[in-house]
Structures are given as structure tokens and as C-alpha cells.
Coordinates of C-alpha atoms and ligand atoms in Angstrom, one line a residue:
X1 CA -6.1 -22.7 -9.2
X2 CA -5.0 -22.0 -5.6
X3 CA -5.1 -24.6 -2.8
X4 CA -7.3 -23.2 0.1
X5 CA -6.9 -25.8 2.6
X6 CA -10.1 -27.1 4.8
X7 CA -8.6 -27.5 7.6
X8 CA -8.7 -25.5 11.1
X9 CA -6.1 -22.9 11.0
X10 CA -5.4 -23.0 14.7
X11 CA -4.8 -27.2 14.7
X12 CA -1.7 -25.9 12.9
X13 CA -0.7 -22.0 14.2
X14 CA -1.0 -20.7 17.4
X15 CA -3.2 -17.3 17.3
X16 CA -0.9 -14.5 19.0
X17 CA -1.4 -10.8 18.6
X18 CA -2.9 -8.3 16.4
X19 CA -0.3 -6.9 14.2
X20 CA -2.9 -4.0 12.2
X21 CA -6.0 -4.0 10.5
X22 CA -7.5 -3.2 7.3
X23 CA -10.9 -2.7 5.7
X24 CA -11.3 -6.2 4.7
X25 CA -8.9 -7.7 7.0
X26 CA -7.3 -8.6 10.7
X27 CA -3.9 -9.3 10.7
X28 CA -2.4 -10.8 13.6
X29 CA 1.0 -13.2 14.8
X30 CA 0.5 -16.4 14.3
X31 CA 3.0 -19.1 15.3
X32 CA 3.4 -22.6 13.8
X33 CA 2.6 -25.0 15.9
X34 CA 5.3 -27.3 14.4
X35 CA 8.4 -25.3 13.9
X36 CA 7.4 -22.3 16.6
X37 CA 8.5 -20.0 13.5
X38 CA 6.3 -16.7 13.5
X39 CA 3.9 -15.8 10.8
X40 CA 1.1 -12.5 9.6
X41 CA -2.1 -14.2 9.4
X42 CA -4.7 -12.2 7.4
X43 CA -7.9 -13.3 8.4
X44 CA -10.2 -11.9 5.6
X45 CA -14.4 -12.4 6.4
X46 CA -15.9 -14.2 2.9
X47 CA -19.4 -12.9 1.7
X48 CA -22.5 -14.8 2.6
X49 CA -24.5 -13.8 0.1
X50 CA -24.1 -11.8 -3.0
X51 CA -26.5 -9.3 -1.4
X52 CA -24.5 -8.7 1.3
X53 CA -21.7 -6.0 1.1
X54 CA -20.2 -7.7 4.0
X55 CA -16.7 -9.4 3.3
X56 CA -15.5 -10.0 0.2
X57 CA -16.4 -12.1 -2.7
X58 CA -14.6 -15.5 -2.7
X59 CA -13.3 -14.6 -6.5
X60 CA -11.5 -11.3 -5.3
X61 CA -10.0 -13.6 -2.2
X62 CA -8.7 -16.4 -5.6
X63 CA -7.5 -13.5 -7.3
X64 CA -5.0 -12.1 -4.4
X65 CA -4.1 -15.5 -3.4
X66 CA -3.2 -16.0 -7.2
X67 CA -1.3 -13.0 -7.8
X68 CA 0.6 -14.1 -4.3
X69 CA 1.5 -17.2 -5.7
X70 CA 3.1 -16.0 -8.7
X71 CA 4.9 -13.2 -7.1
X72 CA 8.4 -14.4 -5.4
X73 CA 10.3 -11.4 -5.0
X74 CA 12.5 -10.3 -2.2
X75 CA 10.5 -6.7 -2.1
X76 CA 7.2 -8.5 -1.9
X77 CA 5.6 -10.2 0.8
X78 CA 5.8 -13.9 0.3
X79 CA 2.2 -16.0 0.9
X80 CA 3.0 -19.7 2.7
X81 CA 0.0 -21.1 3.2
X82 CA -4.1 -20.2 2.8
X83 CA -6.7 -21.8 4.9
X84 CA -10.8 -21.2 4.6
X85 CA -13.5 -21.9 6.9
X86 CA -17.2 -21.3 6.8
X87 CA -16.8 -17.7 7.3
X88 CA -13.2 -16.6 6.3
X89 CA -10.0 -17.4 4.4
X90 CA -7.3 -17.1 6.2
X91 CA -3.6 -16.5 4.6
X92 CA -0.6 -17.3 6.5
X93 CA 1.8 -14.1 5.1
X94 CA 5.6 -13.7 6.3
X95 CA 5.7 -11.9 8.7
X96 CA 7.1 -8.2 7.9
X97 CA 7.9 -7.2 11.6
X98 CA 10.0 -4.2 11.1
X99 CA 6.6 -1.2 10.9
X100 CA 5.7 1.2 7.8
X101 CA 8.8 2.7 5.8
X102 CA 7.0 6.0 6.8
X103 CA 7.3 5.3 10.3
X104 CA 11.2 4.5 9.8
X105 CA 11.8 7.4 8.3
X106 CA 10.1 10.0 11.0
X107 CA 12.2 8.3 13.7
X108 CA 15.4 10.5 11.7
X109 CA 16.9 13.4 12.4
X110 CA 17.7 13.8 8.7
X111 CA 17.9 12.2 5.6
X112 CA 19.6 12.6 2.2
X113 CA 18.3 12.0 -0.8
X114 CA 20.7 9.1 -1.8
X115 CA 19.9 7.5 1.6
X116 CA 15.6 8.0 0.6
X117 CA 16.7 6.7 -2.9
X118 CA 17.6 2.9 -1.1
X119 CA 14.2 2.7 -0.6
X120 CA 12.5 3.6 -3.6
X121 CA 14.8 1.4 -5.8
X122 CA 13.4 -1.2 -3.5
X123 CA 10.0 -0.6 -4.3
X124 CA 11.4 0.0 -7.7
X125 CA 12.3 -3.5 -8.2
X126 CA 9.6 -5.3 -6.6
X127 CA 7.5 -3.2 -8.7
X128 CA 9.0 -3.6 -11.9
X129 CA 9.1 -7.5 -10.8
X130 CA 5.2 -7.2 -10.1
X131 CA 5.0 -5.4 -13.7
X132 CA 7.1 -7.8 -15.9
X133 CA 4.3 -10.4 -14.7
X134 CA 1.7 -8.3 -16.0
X135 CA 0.3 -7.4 -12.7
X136 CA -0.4 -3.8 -11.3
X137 CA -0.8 -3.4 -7.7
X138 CA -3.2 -0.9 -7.4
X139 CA -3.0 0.0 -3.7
X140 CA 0.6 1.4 -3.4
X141 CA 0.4 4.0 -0.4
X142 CA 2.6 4.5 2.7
X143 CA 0.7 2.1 4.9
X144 CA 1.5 -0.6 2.2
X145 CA 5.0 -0.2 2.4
X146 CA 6.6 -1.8 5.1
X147 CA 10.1 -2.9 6.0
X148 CA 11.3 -6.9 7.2
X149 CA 14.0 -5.7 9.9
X150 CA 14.7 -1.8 10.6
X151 CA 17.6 -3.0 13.0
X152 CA 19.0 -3.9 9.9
X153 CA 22.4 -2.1 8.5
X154 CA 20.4 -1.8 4.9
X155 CA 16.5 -3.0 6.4
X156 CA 14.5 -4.7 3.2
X157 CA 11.7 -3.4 1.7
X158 CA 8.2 -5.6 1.5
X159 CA 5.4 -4.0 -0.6
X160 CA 2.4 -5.8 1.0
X161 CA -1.9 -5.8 0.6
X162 CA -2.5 -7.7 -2.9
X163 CA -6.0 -6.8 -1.8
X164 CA -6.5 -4.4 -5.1
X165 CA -4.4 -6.1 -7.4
X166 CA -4.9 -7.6 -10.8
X167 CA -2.9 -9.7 -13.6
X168 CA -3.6 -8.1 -16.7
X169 CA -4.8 -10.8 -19.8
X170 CA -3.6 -10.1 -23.5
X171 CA -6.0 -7.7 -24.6
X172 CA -8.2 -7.5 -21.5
X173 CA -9.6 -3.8 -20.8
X174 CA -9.6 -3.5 -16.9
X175 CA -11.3 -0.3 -15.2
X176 CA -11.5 -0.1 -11.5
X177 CA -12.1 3.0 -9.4
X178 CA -10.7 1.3 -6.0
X179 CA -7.9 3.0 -4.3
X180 CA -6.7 5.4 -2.0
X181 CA -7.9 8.9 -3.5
X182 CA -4.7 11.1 -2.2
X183 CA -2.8 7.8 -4.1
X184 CA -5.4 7.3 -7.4
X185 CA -4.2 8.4 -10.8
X186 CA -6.6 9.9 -13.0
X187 CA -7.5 7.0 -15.5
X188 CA -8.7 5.4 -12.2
X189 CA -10.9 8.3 -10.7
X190 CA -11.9 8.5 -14.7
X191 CA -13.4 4.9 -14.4
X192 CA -11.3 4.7 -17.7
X193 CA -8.5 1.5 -18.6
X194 CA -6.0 0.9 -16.3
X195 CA -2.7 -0.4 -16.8
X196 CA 0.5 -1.0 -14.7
X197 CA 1.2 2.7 -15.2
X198 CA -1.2 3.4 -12.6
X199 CA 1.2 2.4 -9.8
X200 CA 3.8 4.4 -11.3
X201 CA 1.7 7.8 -10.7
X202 CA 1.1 6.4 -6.9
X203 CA 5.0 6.5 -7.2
X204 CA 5.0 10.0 -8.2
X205 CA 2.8 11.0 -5.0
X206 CA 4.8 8.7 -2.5
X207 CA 7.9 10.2 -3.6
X208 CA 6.8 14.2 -3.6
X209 CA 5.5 13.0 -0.1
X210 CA 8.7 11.2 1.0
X211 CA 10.8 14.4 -0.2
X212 CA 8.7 17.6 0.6
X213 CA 6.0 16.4 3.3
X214 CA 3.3 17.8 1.0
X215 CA 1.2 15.4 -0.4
X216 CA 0.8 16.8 -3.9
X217 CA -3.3 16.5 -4.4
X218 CA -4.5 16.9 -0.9
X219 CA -7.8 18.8 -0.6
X220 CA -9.5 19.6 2.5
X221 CA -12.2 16.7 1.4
X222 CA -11.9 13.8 -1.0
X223 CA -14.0 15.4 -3.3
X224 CA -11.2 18.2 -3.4
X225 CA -8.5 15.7 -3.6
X226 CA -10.3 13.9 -7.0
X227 CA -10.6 17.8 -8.5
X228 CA -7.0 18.3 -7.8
X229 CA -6.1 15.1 -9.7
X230 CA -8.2 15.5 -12.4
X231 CA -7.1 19.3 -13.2
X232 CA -3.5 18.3 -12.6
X233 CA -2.8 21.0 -9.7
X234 CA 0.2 20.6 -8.0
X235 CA 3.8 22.7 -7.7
X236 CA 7.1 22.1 -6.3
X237 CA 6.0 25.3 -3.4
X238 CA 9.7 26.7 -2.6
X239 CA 9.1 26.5 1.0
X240 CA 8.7 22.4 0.7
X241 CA 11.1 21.7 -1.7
X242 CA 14.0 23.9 -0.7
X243 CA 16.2 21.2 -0.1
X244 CA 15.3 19.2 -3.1
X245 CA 17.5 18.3 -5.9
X246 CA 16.1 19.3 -9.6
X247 CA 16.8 16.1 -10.4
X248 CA 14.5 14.4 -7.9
X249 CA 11.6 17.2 -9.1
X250 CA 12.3 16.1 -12.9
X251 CA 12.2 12.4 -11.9
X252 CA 8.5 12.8 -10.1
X253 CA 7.5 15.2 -13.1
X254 CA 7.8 12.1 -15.2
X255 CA 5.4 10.5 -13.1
X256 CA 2.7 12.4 -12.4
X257 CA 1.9 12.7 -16.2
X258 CA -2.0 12.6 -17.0
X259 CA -1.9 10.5 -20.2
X260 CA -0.6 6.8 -18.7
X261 CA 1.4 5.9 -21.8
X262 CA 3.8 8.7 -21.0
X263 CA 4.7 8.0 -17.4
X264 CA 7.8 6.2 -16.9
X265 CA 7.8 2.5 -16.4
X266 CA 9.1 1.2 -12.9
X267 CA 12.2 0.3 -15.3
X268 CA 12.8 3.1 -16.7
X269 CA 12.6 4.8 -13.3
X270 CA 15.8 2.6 -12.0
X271 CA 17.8 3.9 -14.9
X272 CA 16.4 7.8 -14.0
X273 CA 19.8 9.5 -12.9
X274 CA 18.1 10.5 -9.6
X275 CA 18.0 6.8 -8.9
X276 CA 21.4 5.8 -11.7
X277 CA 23.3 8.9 -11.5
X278 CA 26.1 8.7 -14.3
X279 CA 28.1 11.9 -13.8
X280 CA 29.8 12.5 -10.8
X281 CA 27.8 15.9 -10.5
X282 CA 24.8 13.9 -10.4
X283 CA 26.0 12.3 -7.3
X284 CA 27.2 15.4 -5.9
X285 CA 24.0 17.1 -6.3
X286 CA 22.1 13.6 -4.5
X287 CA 24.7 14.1 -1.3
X288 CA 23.6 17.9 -1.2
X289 CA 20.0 17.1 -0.9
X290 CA 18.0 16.3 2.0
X291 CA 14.1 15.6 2.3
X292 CA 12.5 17.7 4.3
X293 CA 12.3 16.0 7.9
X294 CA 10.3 18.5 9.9
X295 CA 7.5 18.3 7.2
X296 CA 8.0 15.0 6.4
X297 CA 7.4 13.9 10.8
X298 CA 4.1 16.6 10.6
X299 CA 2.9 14.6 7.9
X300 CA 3.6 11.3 9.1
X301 CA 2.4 12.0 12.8
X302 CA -1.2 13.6 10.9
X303 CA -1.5 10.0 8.7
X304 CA -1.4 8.2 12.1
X305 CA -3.6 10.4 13.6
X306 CA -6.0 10.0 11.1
X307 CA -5.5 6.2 10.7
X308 CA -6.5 5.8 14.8
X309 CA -9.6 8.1 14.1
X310 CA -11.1 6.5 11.7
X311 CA -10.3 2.8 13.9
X312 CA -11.7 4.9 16.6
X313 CA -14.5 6.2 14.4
X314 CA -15.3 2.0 13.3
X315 CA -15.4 0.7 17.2
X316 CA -17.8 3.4 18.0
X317 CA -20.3 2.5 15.2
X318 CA -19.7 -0.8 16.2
X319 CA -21.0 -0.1 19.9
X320 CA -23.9 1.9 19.0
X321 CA -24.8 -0.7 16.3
X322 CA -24.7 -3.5 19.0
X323 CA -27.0 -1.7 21.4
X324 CA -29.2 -1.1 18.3
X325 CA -29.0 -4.9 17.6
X326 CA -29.9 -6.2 20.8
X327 CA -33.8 -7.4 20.7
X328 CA -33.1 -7.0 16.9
X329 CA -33.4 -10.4 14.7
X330 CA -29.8 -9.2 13.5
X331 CA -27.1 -11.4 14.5
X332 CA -24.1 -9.8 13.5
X333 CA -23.5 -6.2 14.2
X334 CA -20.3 -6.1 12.6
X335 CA -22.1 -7.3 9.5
X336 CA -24.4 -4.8 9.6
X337 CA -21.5 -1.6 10.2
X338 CA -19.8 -3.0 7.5
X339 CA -22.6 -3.1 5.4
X340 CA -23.9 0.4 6.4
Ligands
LIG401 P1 -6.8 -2.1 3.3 O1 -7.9 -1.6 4.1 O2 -5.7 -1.0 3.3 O3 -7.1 -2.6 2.0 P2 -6.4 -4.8 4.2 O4 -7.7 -5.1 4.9 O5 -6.3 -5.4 2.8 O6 -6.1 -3.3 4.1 P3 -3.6 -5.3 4.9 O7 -3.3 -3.9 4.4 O8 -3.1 -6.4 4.1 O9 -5.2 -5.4 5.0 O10 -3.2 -5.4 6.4 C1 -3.6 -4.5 7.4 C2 -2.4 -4.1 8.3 O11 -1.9 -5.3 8.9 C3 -1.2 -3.5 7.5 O12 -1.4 -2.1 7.4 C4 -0.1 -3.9 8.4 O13 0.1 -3.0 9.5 C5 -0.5 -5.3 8.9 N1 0.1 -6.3 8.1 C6 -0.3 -6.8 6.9 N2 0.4 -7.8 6.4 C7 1.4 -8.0 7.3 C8 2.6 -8.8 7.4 N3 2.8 -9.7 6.4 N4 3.4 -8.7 8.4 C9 3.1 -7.8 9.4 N5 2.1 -7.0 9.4 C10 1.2 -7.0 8.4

């Protein structure tokens, strides 16, 4: 079982700046107090009660520390060191300082397919590496995708966020319906067994993003988005995908497939010719093929938007919640907007 050390985190890490926050988590620069190297540290709030809804249970905490531990993979964030107080666990991450892949890629002018394709073999191999272990990730989405250095020649991909994730037990049945609902596959919004091949059809939505700057189930309201899943509607619309090679449309096809035992593996996916071309016209047609930039940096610049309105949308409650609190016998407005 993991080690979560009793110690105080801060006899050992200087606390530095807030790097991005979560639902569950703060993560911010910490810096060892003995080396002065620089680390993430999640600081995750552990549940008081089992009434509460407040923080998360300490089992779900054991379970991504777990899965941490047996992951060493140079696409996946690597987990040093976990420390728990009272009130929180905290785990000292590496620090992935280079921003979102996303965010990389809106910064271009333009891109060609084989220079997108890098990237997903990344995330293909720290996936398949995650999947040979018998452990799905379950949260795969842009924001979860971030890179170590982008002033690198080739910068290295880091899937991060275990938060979701689970190691699948010889004949265990697992259902969950967590997740990102533009990301979700349908066995997931079905409340039905999951499997690994539930990151593969995240793939499939991430990559029709990444090409066309469409995402392929997106309704007006997440009620819309679930219908769209579960009735399969999507299209490769002309005026998105002009630029995209058939090979790229055939290779998301084979993700985005309703019955999970039919997707491709993350495996099989590296051996795809849109990511293994064998022919020499398969390489041609890569080189002639561009994502679509000025969708993709609309796209990109409305997922930021969003993700600073709904931070936004969190401090406000969290002021009206404090006025509401004061002469109140509750101590802990933030426990109480997390909660509502
Ligand atoms: P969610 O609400 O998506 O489940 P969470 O609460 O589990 O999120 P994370 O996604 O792990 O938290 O982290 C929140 C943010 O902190 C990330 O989006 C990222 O910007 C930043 N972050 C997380 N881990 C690291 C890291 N190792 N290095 C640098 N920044 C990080």
C-alpha cells in the first residue's frame, strides 16, 4: 500500500506559486528545501465525514497515488513523494512546466498532419503503457495533456490527473459515469462496464478536435452533448475537414465506434498507417495535410474562455457563500460551495 508520509510538507518544500486548479485540487510550485529542485504539488482536501461531499474520500486519494506508483513512463507524469495532514494529502508531482499541448499548438501558424501525429504517438505510448498495466485513465481531455519543455526541438508529452483512473482486477466489472461529457464514451454515459477502450474513444474526440477544430459531440448544453454521443451523430462537415487526409478520418472512424470491443487498442493505433505509414503515398498524403489552424485557435481560445468562467463562476459563489456564512455556525464556506 502507498506510503503517505506524516510529516509537514512545508519542513521539506518551500510553497511557491499556483500553477492551475482542478475540481478536487490546487496545484502549485513547490521547491525542495534540500536540493532547491522545483516540483507540482497537488494539494487534494480529504473528506471529513462520509456525509460530507466535500473533498474526496481517502480510498479514491490510495487509488491515484497507487496507480502513480506503478506507472513509470516517460509520457506520464512521474509522482515523488505524498504527504497527508489532518485535512489534505498532498503529492509532490514533477513538475510539467511547458502549458497544455492545446495551448502549444494555437501559438502556430500552421501545422501538418505528420508534425500533429508527434504528439499523438506520444500519448499513444504512454497510453498503451497505462493499458498493458491494466489501467484506464478515464479523464483524457486537452486540459490533461500537457507538455515538459515546449522550448524543446521535439518538447515531451506528460498525460497528467490520475484523479479518474482505475487498475482493472481479473474479472472485476467496473462502471463509472465520471468524466468530461464532450470526452465520455457511451458505455460510460450508459452507466454500463468500462474498459481501457474507453480512453481510446476520448482519443477519437481529441484527435477530430486537434485536426478539424470541431469537437465532434458538442451540443449547446451537456444534456445535448450526452444525446449526441448516445445516437452517434457526428460527420467529417467539408468545411472543417478540408484539409484532412482520408487517412486521418479512417483512423478516428476506428475510434469513435459505439460497441468498445471494436475500437482500436492504443496499440493498434501506433501501427494505424496515419500514425505507421508504409507506402510512400501514405507519407505523401501526411505532408499534404494540415489541421485546420484558424478553427483549431477559435476552439482553443473558447476552452479557455470557458475554463476562467467557470473559475470565475466558483470565486463568486465563494464570496456570496462567505457573506452568507458570517453569524452562521458554518465554518468553512468553501466546504459548504463545494458541497452545494
Ligand atoms: P480535474 O478537476 O480536471 O479533475 P484535478 O482537481 O484532479 O482536476 P489536476 O488536473 O491534476 O487537478 O490539476 C489541475 C491543474 O494543475 C492542471 O490542469 C494543470 O494546469 C496543473 N497541473 C497539474 N499537475 C501538474 C504538474 N505536474 N506540473 C504542472 N502543472 C500541473
Amino acid at each position: 500500500m502507498a506510503v503517505f508520509k506524516p510529516e509537514n510538507v512545508e519542513d521539506f518544500y518551500e510553497i511557491g506559486e499556483v500553477l492551475g486548479s482542478g475540481h478536487f485540487a490546487q496545484v502549485r510550485q513547490v521547491r525542495e528545501r534540500a536540493t532547491g529542485t522545483c516540483w507540482a504539488g497537488k494539494f487534494l482536501k480529504i473528506r471529513k465525514n462520509t456525509c460530507s461531499r466535500l473533498g474526496l474520500d481517502r480510498s479514491s486519494l490510495e487509488q491515484e497515488v497507487e496507480i502513480l506508483q506503478a506507472v513509470q513512463h516517460p509520457n506520464i507524469v512521474t509522482l515523488k513523494d505524498v504527504f497527508e495532514s489532518r485535512a489534505e494529502v498532498v503529492l509532490i508531482l514533477e513538475l510539467v512546466s511547458g502549458g497544455e499541448l492545446f495551448d502549444f499548438i494555437a501559438e502556430k501558424e500552421n501545422l501538418l498532419e505528420s508534425e500533429a501525429i508527434e504528439f499523438m504517438k506520444q500519448i499513444l505510448e504512454g497510453l498503451g503503457f497505462l493499458h498493458s498495466k491494466n489501467i484506464a485513465h478515464f479523464d483524457l481531455k486537452p486540459e490533461n495533456i500537457m507538455l515538459s519543455d515546449k522550448a524543446a526541438p521535439h518538447p515531451n508529452i506528460k498525460l497528467i490527473d490520475f484523479g479518474l483512473a482505475h487498475r482493472f482486477h481479473q474479472g472485476e466489472e467496473y462502471r463509472s459515469t465520471s468524466g468530461t461529457p464532450q470526452y465520455i464514451a457511451p458505455e460510460v454515459m450508459n452507466s454500463e462496464p468500462l474498459s481501457t477502450a474507453g480512453d481510446m474513444w476520448s482519443i477519437g474526440v481529441i484527435t477530430y478536435i486537434l485536426l478539424s477544430g470541431l469537437s465532434p459531440f458538442q451540443g449547446e448544453t451537456d444534456a445535448e452533448t450526452l444525446r449526441n454521443i448516445s445516437v452517434m451523430n457526428y460527420e467529417f462537415a467539408a468545411q472543417y475537414f478540408s484539409m484532412t487526409s482520408s487517412m486521418a478520418k479512417d483512423f478516428i472512424q476506428k475510434l469513435l465506434v459505439k460497441n468498445l470491443n471494436d475500437r482500436m487498442t492504443a496499440e493498434e493505433c501506433l501501427l494505424h498507417p496515419w500514425i505507421k505509414p508504409i507506402t510512400r503515398k501514405q507519407v505523401a498524403k501526411r505532408n499534404r495535410s494540415s489541421i485546420n489552424m484558424k478553427n483549431f485557435k477559435k476552439f482553443n481560445a473558447r476552452r479557455k474562455w470557458k475554463m476562467s468562467y467557470n473559475m470565475v463562476w466558483m470565486c463568486n459563489r465563494l464570496v456570496r457563500l462567505k457573506l452568507l456564512c458570517k453569524g452562521s455556525s458554518d465554518p468553512d464556506p468553501l466546504q459548504t460551495l463545494i458541497e452545494a
